[in-house]
Amino acid sequence: MRKFLSHIEESFIALLLATMVLVTFSQVVARYVFNSGAIWALELTTYLFAWLVLFGISYGIKKHIHIGVDAFAKLFSSPVQRFFGILSVLASMTYAGLMLYGSWVYFAIKFKRGTETDDLPIPEWVFLSVLLISMAMIITRLIPVLWDLLSGKEGVSILGDESKDAIDHFKDDFTQDKDTSINDHSGKGER
């Protein structure tokens, strides 16, 4: 079930991105080839981008790919680093909770009014529902991270370590280049 939900989430994010690209591309062709265009395209692309970003935040938490500034925290021992990790997760959950509450109030107002978007004949609350969904998803994704930090299951670093990844990538490339260079030189001597 978890794999299925993950697949749906990834497919939905890909669909959002593909739809944005197609709408934008069609408008470029319409404008420069046919000297026309759709008024609603920019608004739709803006809403799709908002959905992509907000769902992407939750997905980034799930995959541990958010970049964190942890240079200060790494100056301390593991228990203190864990404390900073717990503190940052709690702060993130608090922020997402406040956003969820504010989104609910805003969504309720838009739902009661039933106003449509500026250029699309769709109620505004349909597009704004992403605020509720994404903030709930963010909190849902942060709960297991907090639990893992509290229980000691998770390592101290819960964020993507871009510098470590870059160094590892460089080492891999260097090793491949060195192996290729050795093979090239050994082949020349045999001729």
Short mmCIF file of N, CA and C in Angstrom, two decimals:
data_model
loop_
_atom_site.label_atom_id
_atom_site.label_comp_id
_atom_site.label_asym_id
_atom_site.label_seq_id
_atom_site.Cartn_x
_atom_site.Cartn_y
_atom_site.Cartn_z
N MET A 1 0.82 -1.19 0.00
CA MET A 1 0.00 0.00 0.00
C MET A 1 0.86 1.26 0.00
N ARG A 2 1.95 1.22 0.80
CA ARG A 2 2.84 2.38 0.88
C ARG A 2 3.51 2.65 -0.47
N LYS A 3 3.92 1.56 -1.14
CA LYS A 3 4.54 1.69 -2.45
C LYS A 3 3.56 2.27 -3.47
N PHE A 4 2.32 1.82 -3.39
CA PHE A 4 1.28 2.29 -4.29
C PHE A 4 1.04 3.78 -4.11
N LEU A 5 0.93 4.24 -2.85
CA LEU A 5 0.72 5.65 -2.57
C LEU A 5 1.92 6.49 -3.02
N SER A 6 3.11 5.95 -2.82
CA SER A 6 4.31 6.65 -3.26
C SER A 6 4.32 6.80 -4.78
N HIS A 7 3.91 5.75 -5.46
CA HIS A 7 3.85 5.78 -6.93
C HIS A 7 2.82 6.81 -7.41
N ILE A 8 1.69 6.87 -6.74
CA ILE A 8 0.66 7.85 -7.10
C ILE A 8 1.19 9.27 -6.89
N GLU A 9 1.87 9.49 -5.77
CA GLU A 9 2.41 10.82 -5.49
C GLU A 9 3.43 11.23 -6.54
N GLU A 10 4.36 10.34 -6.86
CA GLU A 10 5.37 10.64 -7.86
C GLU A 10 4.75 10.87 -9.23
N SER A 11 3.74 10.08 -9.56
CA SER A 11 3.06 10.24 -10.85
C SER A 11 2.32 11.56 -10.91
N PHE A 12 1.70 11.97 -9.80
CA PHE A 12 0.97 13.23 -9.77
C PHE A 12 1.92 14.41 -9.93
N ILE A 13 3.08 14.35 -9.28
CA ILE A 13 4.07 15.43 -9.41
C ILE A 13 4.57 15.49 -10.86
N ALA A 14 4.81 14.33 -11.46
CA ALA A 14 5.24 14.30 -12.86
C ALA A 14 4.15 14.83 -13.78
N LEU A 15 2.90 14.51 -13.49
CA LEU A 15 1.78 15.01 -14.29
C LEU A 15 1.67 16.53 -14.20
N LEU A 16 1.85 17.08 -13.00
CA LEU A 16 1.82 18.53 -12.83
C LEU A 16 2.90 19.20 -13.68
N LEU A 17 4.11 18.65 -13.61
CA LEU A 17 5.22 19.22 -14.37
C LEU A 17 4.97 19.10 -15.87
N ALA A 18 4.51 17.94 -16.32
CA ALA A 18 4.25 17.73 -17.74
C ALA A 18 3.14 18.66 -18.24
N THR A 19 2.11 18.84 -17.45
CA THR A 19 1.01 19.72 -17.84
C THR A 19 1.50 21.16 -17.95
N MET A 20 2.31 21.60 -16.98
CA MET A 20 2.88 22.94 -17.06
C MET A 20 3.69 23.14 -18.33
N VAL A 21 4.52 22.17 -18.65
CA VAL A 21 5.37 22.27 -19.84
C VAL A 21 4.51 22.31 -21.10
N LEU A 22 3.52 21.43 -21.17
CA LEU A 22 2.66 21.40 -22.36
C LEU A 22 1.87 22.70 -22.54
N VAL A 23 1.30 23.21 -21.48
CA VAL A 23 0.52 24.46 -21.57
C VAL A 23 1.43 25.61 -21.98
N THR A 24 2.60 25.70 -21.36
CA THR A 24 3.53 26.78 -21.68
C THR A 24 4.02 26.66 -23.12
N PHE A 25 4.38 25.45 -23.54
CA PHE A 25 4.84 25.23 -24.91
C PHE A 25 3.76 25.58 -25.92
N SER A 26 2.53 25.17 -25.64
CA SER A 26 1.43 25.48 -26.57
C SER A 26 1.22 26.98 -26.69
N GLN A 27 1.44 27.71 -25.60
CA GLN A 27 1.27 29.16 -25.65
C GLN A 27 2.41 29.83 -26.43
N VAL A 28 3.61 29.29 -26.32
CA VAL A 28 4.73 29.83 -27.11
C VAL A 28 4.46 29.62 -28.59
N VAL A 29 4.01 28.42 -28.95
CA VAL A 29 3.69 28.14 -30.36
C VAL A 29 2.53 29.02 -30.81
N ALA A 30 1.50 29.13 -30.00
CA ALA A 30 0.34 29.95 -30.37
C ALA A 30 0.73 31.41 -30.57
N ARG A 31 1.60 31.90 -29.69
CA ARG A 31 1.97 33.32 -29.78
C ARG A 31 2.88 33.61 -30.96
N TYR A 32 3.91 32.78 -31.18
CA TYR A 32 4.90 33.10 -32.20
C TYR A 32 4.57 32.53 -33.58
N VAL A 33 3.74 31.51 -33.65
CA VAL A 33 3.37 30.95 -34.95
C VAL A 33 2.02 31.49 -35.41
N PHE A 34 1.05 31.52 -34.51
CA PHE A 34 -0.31 31.91 -34.90
C PHE A 34 -0.71 33.31 -34.42
N ASN A 35 0.20 34.00 -33.72
CA ASN A 35 -0.05 35.34 -33.20
C ASN A 35 -1.34 35.41 -32.37
N SER A 36 -1.53 34.40 -31.52
CA SER A 36 -2.68 34.38 -30.61
C SER A 36 -2.26 33.70 -29.31
N GLY A 37 -3.21 33.35 -28.50
CA GLY A 37 -2.91 32.67 -27.25
C GLY A 37 -4.14 32.63 -26.37
N ALA A 38 -4.07 31.83 -25.33
CA ALA A 38 -5.18 31.69 -24.39
C ALA A 38 -4.92 32.55 -23.17
N ILE A 39 -5.91 33.30 -22.78
CA ILE A 39 -5.78 34.18 -21.63
C ILE A 39 -5.59 33.38 -20.34
N TRP A 40 -6.21 32.22 -20.24
CA TRP A 40 -6.22 31.43 -19.02
C TRP A 40 -4.93 30.66 -18.79
N ALA A 41 -4.06 30.56 -19.79
CA ALA A 41 -2.88 29.69 -19.70
C ALA A 41 -1.92 30.12 -18.59
N LEU A 42 -1.67 31.40 -18.47
CA LEU A 42 -0.75 31.87 -17.44
C LEU A 42 -1.29 31.58 -16.04
N GLU A 43 -2.57 31.80 -15.85
CA GLU A 43 -3.16 31.53 -14.53
C GLU A 43 -3.11 30.04 -14.20
N LEU A 44 -3.42 29.20 -15.18
CA LEU A 44 -3.36 27.75 -14.95
C LEU A 44 -1.93 27.32 -14.62
N THR A 45 -0.97 27.82 -15.36
CA THR A 45 0.43 27.47 -15.11
C THR A 45 0.87 27.93 -13.72
N THR A 46 0.41 29.09 -13.30
CA THR A 46 0.76 29.60 -11.97
C THR A 46 0.20 28.69 -10.88
N TYR A 47 -1.04 28.28 -11.02
CA TYR A 47 -1.64 27.37 -10.03
C TYR A 47 -0.95 26.00 -10.05
N LEU A 48 -0.65 25.50 -11.23
CA LEU A 48 0.03 24.20 -11.33
C LEU A 48 1.41 24.28 -10.69
N PHE A 49 2.10 25.39 -10.88
CA PHE A 49 3.41 25.56 -10.27
C PHE A 49 3.30 25.58 -8.75
N ALA A 50 2.29 26.25 -8.23
CA ALA A 50 2.08 26.28 -6.78
C ALA A 50 1.84 24.86 -6.26
N TRP A 51 1.02 24.09 -6.97
CA TRP A 51 0.78 22.71 -6.57
C TRP A 51 2.07 21.91 -6.60
N LEU A 52 2.86 22.09 -7.65
CA LEU A 52 4.12 21.36 -7.80
C LEU A 52 5.07 21.67 -6.64
N VAL A 53 5.20 22.93 -6.31
CA VAL A 53 6.10 23.33 -5.22
C VAL A 53 5.62 22.78 -3.88
N LEU A 54 4.34 22.93 -3.61
CA LEU A 54 3.82 22.51 -2.30
C LEU A 54 3.84 21.00 -2.13
N PHE A 55 3.54 20.25 -3.19
CA PHE A 55 3.67 18.80 -3.10
C PHE A 55 5.13 18.39 -3.07
N GLY A 56 5.97 19.16 -3.75
CA GLY A 56 7.40 18.88 -3.75
C GLY A 56 8.04 19.02 -2.39
N ILE A 57 7.55 19.93 -1.58
CA ILE A 57 8.08 20.09 -0.21
C ILE A 57 7.88 18.80 0.57
N SER A 58 6.67 18.28 0.51
CA SER A 58 6.36 17.04 1.22
C SER A 58 7.19 15.88 0.68
N TYR A 59 7.31 15.81 -0.64
CA TYR A 59 8.09 14.74 -1.27
C TYR A 59 9.57 14.84 -0.88
N GLY A 60 10.07 16.08 -0.79
CA GLY A 60 11.46 16.27 -0.37
C GLY A 60 11.71 15.81 1.05
N ILE A 61 10.74 16.00 1.92
CA ILE A 61 10.87 15.50 3.30
C ILE A 61 10.92 13.98 3.29
N LYS A 62 10.05 13.39 2.51
CA LYS A 62 9.98 11.93 2.44
C LYS A 62 11.30 11.33 1.95
N LYS A 63 11.92 11.96 0.95
CA LYS A 63 13.14 11.43 0.34
C LYS A 63 14.42 11.96 0.98
N HIS A 64 14.29 12.81 2.01
CA HIS A 64 15.45 13.42 2.68
C HIS A 64 16.35 14.16 1.70
N ILE A 65 15.75 14.97 0.84
CA ILE A 65 16.55 15.67 -0.17
C ILE A 65 16.58 17.18 0.04
N HIS A 66 15.96 17.69 1.10
CA HIS A 66 16.05 19.11 1.36
C HIS A 66 17.45 19.45 1.85
N ILE A 67 17.94 20.55 1.40
CA ILE A 67 19.27 20.98 1.80
C ILE A 67 19.15 21.70 3.14
N GLY A 68 20.02 21.33 4.06
CA GLY A 68 20.00 21.96 5.37
C GLY A 68 21.32 22.64 5.66
N VAL A 69 21.26 23.72 6.38
CA VAL A 69 22.46 24.41 6.80
C VAL A 69 22.77 23.90 8.21
N ASP A 70 23.70 22.97 8.27
CA ASP A 70 23.99 22.33 9.55
C ASP A 70 25.44 22.51 9.97
N ALA A 71 26.13 23.50 9.40
CA ALA A 71 27.53 23.72 9.75
C ALA A 71 27.68 24.03 11.23
N PHE A 72 26.77 24.82 11.78
CA PHE A 72 26.84 25.16 13.20
C PHE A 72 26.57 23.93 14.07
N ALA A 73 25.53 23.17 13.70
CA ALA A 73 25.16 21.99 14.50
C ALA A 73 26.27 20.95 14.50
N LYS A 74 27.01 20.84 13.40
CA LYS A 74 28.07 19.82 13.31
C LYS A 74 29.28 20.14 14.19
N LEU A 75 29.29 21.32 14.77
CA LEU A 75 30.37 21.67 15.70
C LEU A 75 30.21 20.95 17.03
N PHE A 76 29.02 20.38 17.26
CA PHE A 76 28.71 19.78 18.56
C PHE A 76 28.69 18.26 18.46
N SER A 77 28.56 17.64 19.62
CA SER A 77 28.50 16.17 19.69
C SER A 77 27.16 15.66 19.16
N SER A 78 27.08 14.36 18.94
CA SER A 78 25.86 13.76 18.38
C SER A 78 24.59 14.04 19.19
N PRO A 79 24.62 13.95 20.52
CA PRO A 79 23.38 14.25 21.27
C PRO A 79 22.91 15.69 21.06
N VAL A 80 23.84 16.64 20.99
CA VAL A 80 23.46 18.03 20.77
C VAL A 80 22.94 18.21 19.34
N GLN A 81 23.58 17.52 18.39
CA GLN A 81 23.10 17.57 17.00
C GLN A 81 21.69 17.00 16.90
N ARG A 82 21.44 15.92 17.62
CA ARG A 82 20.10 15.32 17.63
C ARG A 82 19.09 16.32 18.21
N PHE A 83 19.49 17.02 19.27
CA PHE A 83 18.62 18.04 19.86
C PHE A 83 18.28 19.11 18.83
N PHE A 84 19.29 19.58 18.09
CA PHE A 84 19.04 20.58 17.04
C PHE A 84 18.11 20.02 15.96
N GLY A 85 18.28 18.74 15.63
CA GLY A 85 17.40 18.11 14.65
C GLY A 85 15.96 18.06 15.13
N ILE A 86 15.77 17.67 16.39
CA ILE A 86 14.42 17.62 16.98
C ILE A 86 13.82 19.02 17.01
N LEU A 87 14.63 19.99 17.40
CA LEU A 87 14.16 21.37 17.45
C LEU A 87 13.74 21.87 16.07
N SER A 88 14.51 21.54 15.05
CA SER A 88 14.16 22.01 13.70
C SER A 88 12.91 21.32 13.18
N VAL A 89 12.73 20.04 13.50
CA VAL A 89 11.52 19.33 13.08
C VAL A 89 10.30 19.91 13.80
N LEU A 90 10.43 20.17 15.09
CA LEU A 90 9.32 20.78 15.84
C LEU A 90 8.97 22.17 15.30
N ALA A 91 10.00 22.95 14.96
CA ALA A 91 9.76 24.28 14.39
C ALA A 91 9.05 24.16 13.03
N SER A 92 9.47 23.19 12.24
CA SER A 92 8.85 22.97 10.93
C SER A 92 7.40 22.53 11.08
N MET A 93 7.15 21.66 12.05
CA MET A 93 5.77 21.20 12.29
C MET A 93 4.90 22.35 12.79
N THR A 94 5.47 23.20 13.64
CA THR A 94 4.72 24.36 14.13
C THR A 94 4.37 25.29 12.98
N TYR A 95 5.34 25.56 12.12
CA TYR A 95 5.11 26.43 10.97
C TYR A 95 4.03 25.83 10.05
N ALA A 96 4.17 24.54 9.75
CA ALA A 96 3.18 23.88 8.89
C ALA A 96 1.80 23.87 9.55
N GLY A 97 1.76 23.72 10.87
CA GLY A 97 0.48 23.75 11.60
C GLY A 97 -0.18 25.12 11.52
N LEU A 98 0.62 26.17 11.67
CA LEU A 98 0.08 27.53 11.54
C LEU A 98 -0.41 27.78 10.12
N MET A 99 0.35 27.31 9.14
CA MET A 99 -0.06 27.45 7.74
C MET A 99 -1.33 26.65 7.46
N LEU A 100 -1.43 25.48 8.06
CA LEU A 100 -2.63 24.65 7.89
C LEU A 100 -3.86 25.37 8.45
N TYR A 101 -3.71 25.94 9.63
CA TYR A 101 -4.83 26.68 10.23
C TYR A 101 -5.21 27.89 9.37
N GLY A 102 -4.20 28.67 8.98
CA GLY A 102 -4.47 29.83 8.14
C GLY A 102 -5.07 29.44 6.80
N SER A 103 -4.61 28.34 6.25
CA SER A 103 -5.14 27.84 4.99
C SER A 103 -6.60 27.44 5.14
N TRP A 104 -6.91 26.83 6.26
CA TRP A 104 -8.30 26.42 6.51
C TRP A 104 -9.23 27.63 6.57
N VAL A 105 -8.79 28.67 7.27
CA VAL A 105 -9.60 29.89 7.37
C VAL A 105 -9.78 30.52 5.98
N TYR A 106 -8.69 30.62 5.24
CA TYR A 106 -8.73 31.21 3.90
C TYR A 106 -9.58 30.37 2.95
N PHE A 107 -9.40 29.06 3.02
CA PHE A 107 -10.17 28.14 2.19
C PHE A 107 -11.67 28.26 2.49
N ALA A 108 -12.02 28.34 3.77
CA ALA A 108 -13.43 28.44 4.16
C ALA A 108 -14.07 29.71 3.61
N ILE A 109 -13.33 30.80 3.64
CA ILE A 109 -13.85 32.06 3.10
C ILE A 109 -14.09 31.93 1.60
N LYS A 110 -13.11 31.40 0.89
CA LYS A 110 -13.24 31.25 -0.57
C LYS A 110 -14.34 30.25 -0.92
N PHE A 111 -14.49 29.22 -0.12
CA PHE A 111 -15.52 28.21 -0.38
C PHE A 111 -16.91 28.82 -0.20
N LYS A 112 -17.10 29.61 0.87
CA LYS A 112 -18.40 30.25 1.12
C LYS A 112 -18.76 31.24 0.03
N ARG A 113 -17.78 32.01 -0.40
CA ARG A 113 -18.04 33.01 -1.44
C ARG A 113 -18.28 32.37 -2.80
N GLY A 114 -17.58 31.28 -3.08
CA GLY A 114 -17.75 30.58 -4.35
C GLY A 114 -17.23 31.35 -5.55
N THR A 115 -16.30 32.27 -5.31
CA THR A 115 -15.78 33.06 -6.42
C THR A 115 -14.93 32.19 -7.34
N GLU A 116 -14.95 32.55 -8.61
CA GLU A 116 -14.15 31.82 -9.59
C GLU A 116 -12.80 32.52 -9.76
N THR A 117 -11.88 31.80 -10.35
CA THR A 117 -10.57 32.39 -10.63
C THR A 117 -10.74 33.50 -11.67
N ASP A 118 -9.71 34.29 -11.86
CA ASP A 118 -9.81 35.44 -12.77
C ASP A 118 -10.08 35.03 -14.22
N ASP A 119 -9.37 34.03 -14.70
CA ASP A 119 -9.45 33.67 -16.11
C ASP A 119 -10.05 32.31 -16.40
N LEU A 120 -10.23 31.50 -15.38
CA LEU A 120 -10.78 30.15 -15.56
C LEU A 120 -12.15 30.05 -14.90
N PRO A 121 -13.09 29.34 -15.50
CA PRO A 121 -14.41 29.19 -14.87
C PRO A 121 -14.43 28.07 -13.83
N ILE A 122 -13.48 28.15 -12.91
CA ILE A 122 -13.33 27.13 -11.86
C ILE A 122 -13.32 27.86 -10.52
N PRO A 123 -14.05 27.35 -9.53
CA PRO A 123 -14.03 28.01 -8.21
C PRO A 123 -12.60 28.09 -7.65
N GLU A 124 -12.29 29.21 -7.05
CA GLU A 124 -10.95 29.44 -6.51
C GLU A 124 -10.56 28.41 -5.46
N TRP A 125 -11.54 27.94 -4.69
CA TRP A 125 -11.23 27.02 -3.60
C TRP A 125 -10.67 25.71 -4.12
N VAL A 126 -10.98 25.34 -5.36
CA VAL A 126 -10.43 24.10 -5.94
C VAL A 126 -8.91 24.18 -5.99
N PHE A 127 -8.39 25.29 -6.49
CA PHE A 127 -6.95 25.45 -6.59
C PHE A 127 -6.30 25.70 -5.23
N LEU A 128 -7.02 26.40 -4.35
CA LEU A 128 -6.47 26.72 -3.04
C LEU A 128 -6.47 25.53 -2.08
N SER A 129 -7.18 24.49 -2.44
CA SER A 129 -7.21 23.30 -1.58
C SER A 129 -5.83 22.68 -1.42
N VAL A 130 -4.92 23.00 -2.33
CA VAL A 130 -3.55 22.46 -2.23
C VAL A 130 -2.89 22.92 -0.94
N LEU A 131 -3.25 24.10 -0.46
CA LEU A 131 -2.66 24.57 0.80
C LEU A 131 -3.00 23.63 1.95
N LEU A 132 -4.26 23.24 2.02
CA LEU A 132 -4.68 22.31 3.08
C LEU A 132 -4.00 20.95 2.92
N ILE A 133 -4.07 20.43 1.71
CA ILE A 133 -3.53 19.09 1.45
C ILE A 133 -2.03 19.04 1.71
N SER A 134 -1.31 20.01 1.17
CA SER A 134 0.16 19.97 1.29
C SER A 134 0.63 20.20 2.72
N MET A 135 0.00 21.10 3.45
CA MET A 135 0.42 21.33 4.84
C MET A 135 0.13 20.10 5.70
N ALA A 136 -1.00 19.44 5.44
CA ALA A 136 -1.30 18.20 6.16
C ALA A 136 -0.27 17.12 5.81
N MET A 137 0.11 17.05 4.53
CA MET A 137 1.12 16.07 4.11
C MET A 137 2.47 16.35 4.74
N ILE A 138 2.83 17.63 4.83
CA ILE A 138 4.11 18.01 5.44
C ILE A 138 4.15 17.56 6.90
N ILE A 139 3.08 17.85 7.63
CA ILE A 139 3.02 17.44 9.05
C ILE A 139 3.08 15.92 9.15
N THR A 140 2.34 15.25 8.29
CA THR A 140 2.32 13.79 8.29
C THR A 140 3.71 13.22 8.00
N ARG A 141 4.46 13.87 7.14
CA ARG A 141 5.82 13.40 6.82
C ARG A 141 6.82 13.73 7.92
N LEU A 142 6.57 14.79 8.66
CA LEU A 142 7.50 15.18 9.72
C LEU A 142 7.33 14.35 10.99
N ILE A 143 6.15 13.80 11.21
CA ILE A 143 5.91 12.99 12.42
C ILE A 143 6.86 11.79 12.49
N PRO A 144 6.99 10.98 11.42
CA PRO A 144 7.94 9.86 11.50
C PRO A 144 9.40 10.31 11.64
N VAL A 145 9.74 11.45 11.04
CA VAL A 145 11.10 11.96 11.18
C VAL A 145 11.37 12.31 12.64
N LEU A 146 10.40 12.97 13.26
CA LEU A 146 10.54 13.31 14.68
C LEU A 146 10.65 12.05 15.53
N TRP A 147 9.81 11.07 15.23
CA TRP A 147 9.85 9.82 15.99
C TRP A 147 11.20 9.13 15.85
N ASP A 148 11.72 9.10 14.62
CA ASP A 148 13.02 8.48 14.40
C ASP A 148 14.13 9.20 15.14
N LEU A 149 14.06 10.51 15.19
CA LEU A 149 15.06 11.27 15.94
C LEU A 149 14.94 11.04 17.44
N LEU A 150 13.70 11.02 17.94
CA LEU A 150 13.49 10.80 19.37
C LEU A 150 13.88 9.40 19.80
N SER A 151 13.60 8.42 18.96
CA SER A 151 13.90 7.03 19.31
C SER A 151 15.33 6.62 19.00
N GLY A 152 16.05 7.46 18.27
CA GLY A 152 17.44 7.15 17.95
C GLY A 152 17.59 6.28 16.71
N LYS A 153 16.48 5.97 16.02
CA LYS A 153 16.57 5.16 14.80
C LYS A 153 17.27 5.92 13.68
N GLU A 154 16.92 7.18 13.56
CA GLU A 154 17.45 8.02 12.48
C GLU A 154 18.79 8.58 12.90
N GLY A 155 19.71 8.66 11.95
CA GLY A 155 20.98 9.31 12.21
C GLY A 155 20.74 10.78 12.50
N VAL A 156 21.76 11.45 12.89
CA VAL A 156 21.61 12.85 13.26
C VAL A 156 21.21 13.69 12.06
N SER A 157 21.75 13.38 10.90
CA SER A 157 21.44 14.17 9.71
C SER A 157 20.19 13.62 9.04
N ILE A 158 19.14 14.43 9.00
CA ILE A 158 17.89 14.02 8.35
C ILE A 158 17.71 14.74 7.03
N LEU A 159 18.68 15.58 6.69
CA LEU A 159 18.58 16.35 5.47
C LEU A 159 19.58 15.85 4.45
N GLY A 160 19.40 16.27 3.21
CA GLY A 160 20.36 15.92 2.18
C GLY A 160 21.69 16.60 2.48
N ASP A 161 22.78 15.86 2.38
CA ASP A 161 24.11 16.42 2.62
C ASP A 161 24.75 16.67 1.26
N GLU A 162 24.50 17.86 0.72
CA GLU A 162 24.93 18.17 -0.63
C GLU A 162 26.45 18.14 -0.77
N SER A 163 27.16 18.63 0.23
CA SER A 163 28.62 18.65 0.13
C SER A 163 29.18 17.23 0.14
N LYS A 164 28.63 16.35 0.97
CA LYS A 164 29.08 14.96 1.00
C LYS A 164 28.77 14.27 -0.33
N ASP A 165 27.57 14.53 -0.86
CA ASP A 165 27.20 13.94 -2.15
C ASP A 165 28.13 14.41 -3.26
N ALA A 166 28.48 15.70 -3.25
CA ALA A 166 29.37 16.24 -4.28
C ALA A 166 30.76 15.62 -4.17
N ILE A 167 31.26 15.47 -2.95
CA ILE A 167 32.58 14.87 -2.76
C ILE A 167 32.56 13.41 -3.20
N ASP A 168 31.51 12.67 -2.82
CA ASP A 168 31.40 11.27 -3.25
C ASP A 168 31.33 11.17 -4.77
N HIS A 169 30.57 12.07 -5.40
CA HIS A 169 30.46 12.08 -6.85
C HIS A 169 31.82 12.38 -7.49
N PHE A 170 32.56 13.34 -6.91
CA PHE A 170 33.88 13.68 -7.41
C PHE A 170 34.83 12.49 -7.28
N LYS A 171 34.77 11.81 -6.14
CA LYS A 171 35.63 10.63 -5.94
C LYS A 171 35.33 9.56 -6.97
N ASP A 172 34.03 9.32 -7.23
CA ASP A 172 33.64 8.32 -8.23
C ASP A 172 34.16 8.70 -9.61
N ASP A 173 33.98 9.97 -9.98
CA ASP A 173 34.46 10.44 -11.28
C ASP A 173 35.98 10.33 -11.37
N PHE A 174 36.67 10.70 -10.30
CA PHE A 174 38.13 10.65 -10.29
C PHE A 174 38.61 9.21 -10.43
N THR A 175 37.96 8.30 -9.72
CA THR A 175 38.33 6.89 -9.81
C THR A 175 38.09 6.35 -11.22
N GLN A 176 36.96 6.70 -11.83
CA GLN A 176 36.67 6.26 -13.20
C GLN A 176 37.68 6.83 -14.18
N ASP A 177 38.01 8.13 -14.03
CA ASP A 177 38.97 8.76 -14.92
C ASP A 177 40.34 8.10 -14.78
N LYS A 178 40.73 7.79 -13.56
CA LYS A 178 42.02 7.16 -13.30
C LYS A 178 42.05 5.77 -13.93
N ASP A 179 40.97 4.98 -13.76
CA ASP A 179 40.90 3.65 -14.35
C ASP A 179 40.93 3.72 -15.87
N THR A 180 40.21 4.68 -16.44
CA THR A 180 40.19 4.85 -17.89
C THR A 180 41.56 5.24 -18.40
N SER A 181 42.24 6.13 -17.67
CA SER A 181 43.57 6.58 -18.05
C SER A 181 44.56 5.42 -18.02
N ILE A 182 44.48 4.58 -17.01
CA ILE A 182 45.37 3.42 -16.90
C ILE A 182 45.11 2.47 -18.05
N ASN A 183 43.84 2.21 -18.38
CA ASN A 183 43.50 1.33 -19.49
C ASN A 183 43.97 1.90 -20.82
N ASP A 184 43.87 3.23 -21.00
CA ASP A 184 44.33 3.85 -22.24
C ASP A 184 45.83 3.71 -22.40
N HIS A 185 46.58 3.91 -21.32
CA HIS A 185 48.03 3.81 -21.38
C HIS A 185 48.48 2.38 -21.58
N SER A 186 47.77 1.44 -20.97
CA SER A 186 48.18 0.04 -21.13
C SER A 186 47.91 -0.45 -22.53
N GLY A 187 46.88 0.09 -23.16
CA GLY A 187 46.55 -0.31 -24.54
C GLY A 187 47.57 0.21 -25.53
N LYS A 188 48.17 1.40 -25.29
CA LYS A 188 49.16 1.99 -26.20
C LYS A 188 50.44 1.19 -26.20
N GLY A 189 50.81 0.66 -25.05
CA GLY A 189 52.07 -0.09 -24.95
C GLY A 189 52.00 -1.42 -25.66
N GLU A 190 50.79 -1.96 -25.86
CA GLU A 190 50.67 -3.29 -26.47
C GLU A 190 50.76 -3.22 -27.98
N ARG A 191 50.58 -2.09 -28.57
CA ARG A 191 50.58 -1.97 -30.04
C ARG A 191 51.90 -2.10 -30.59
#
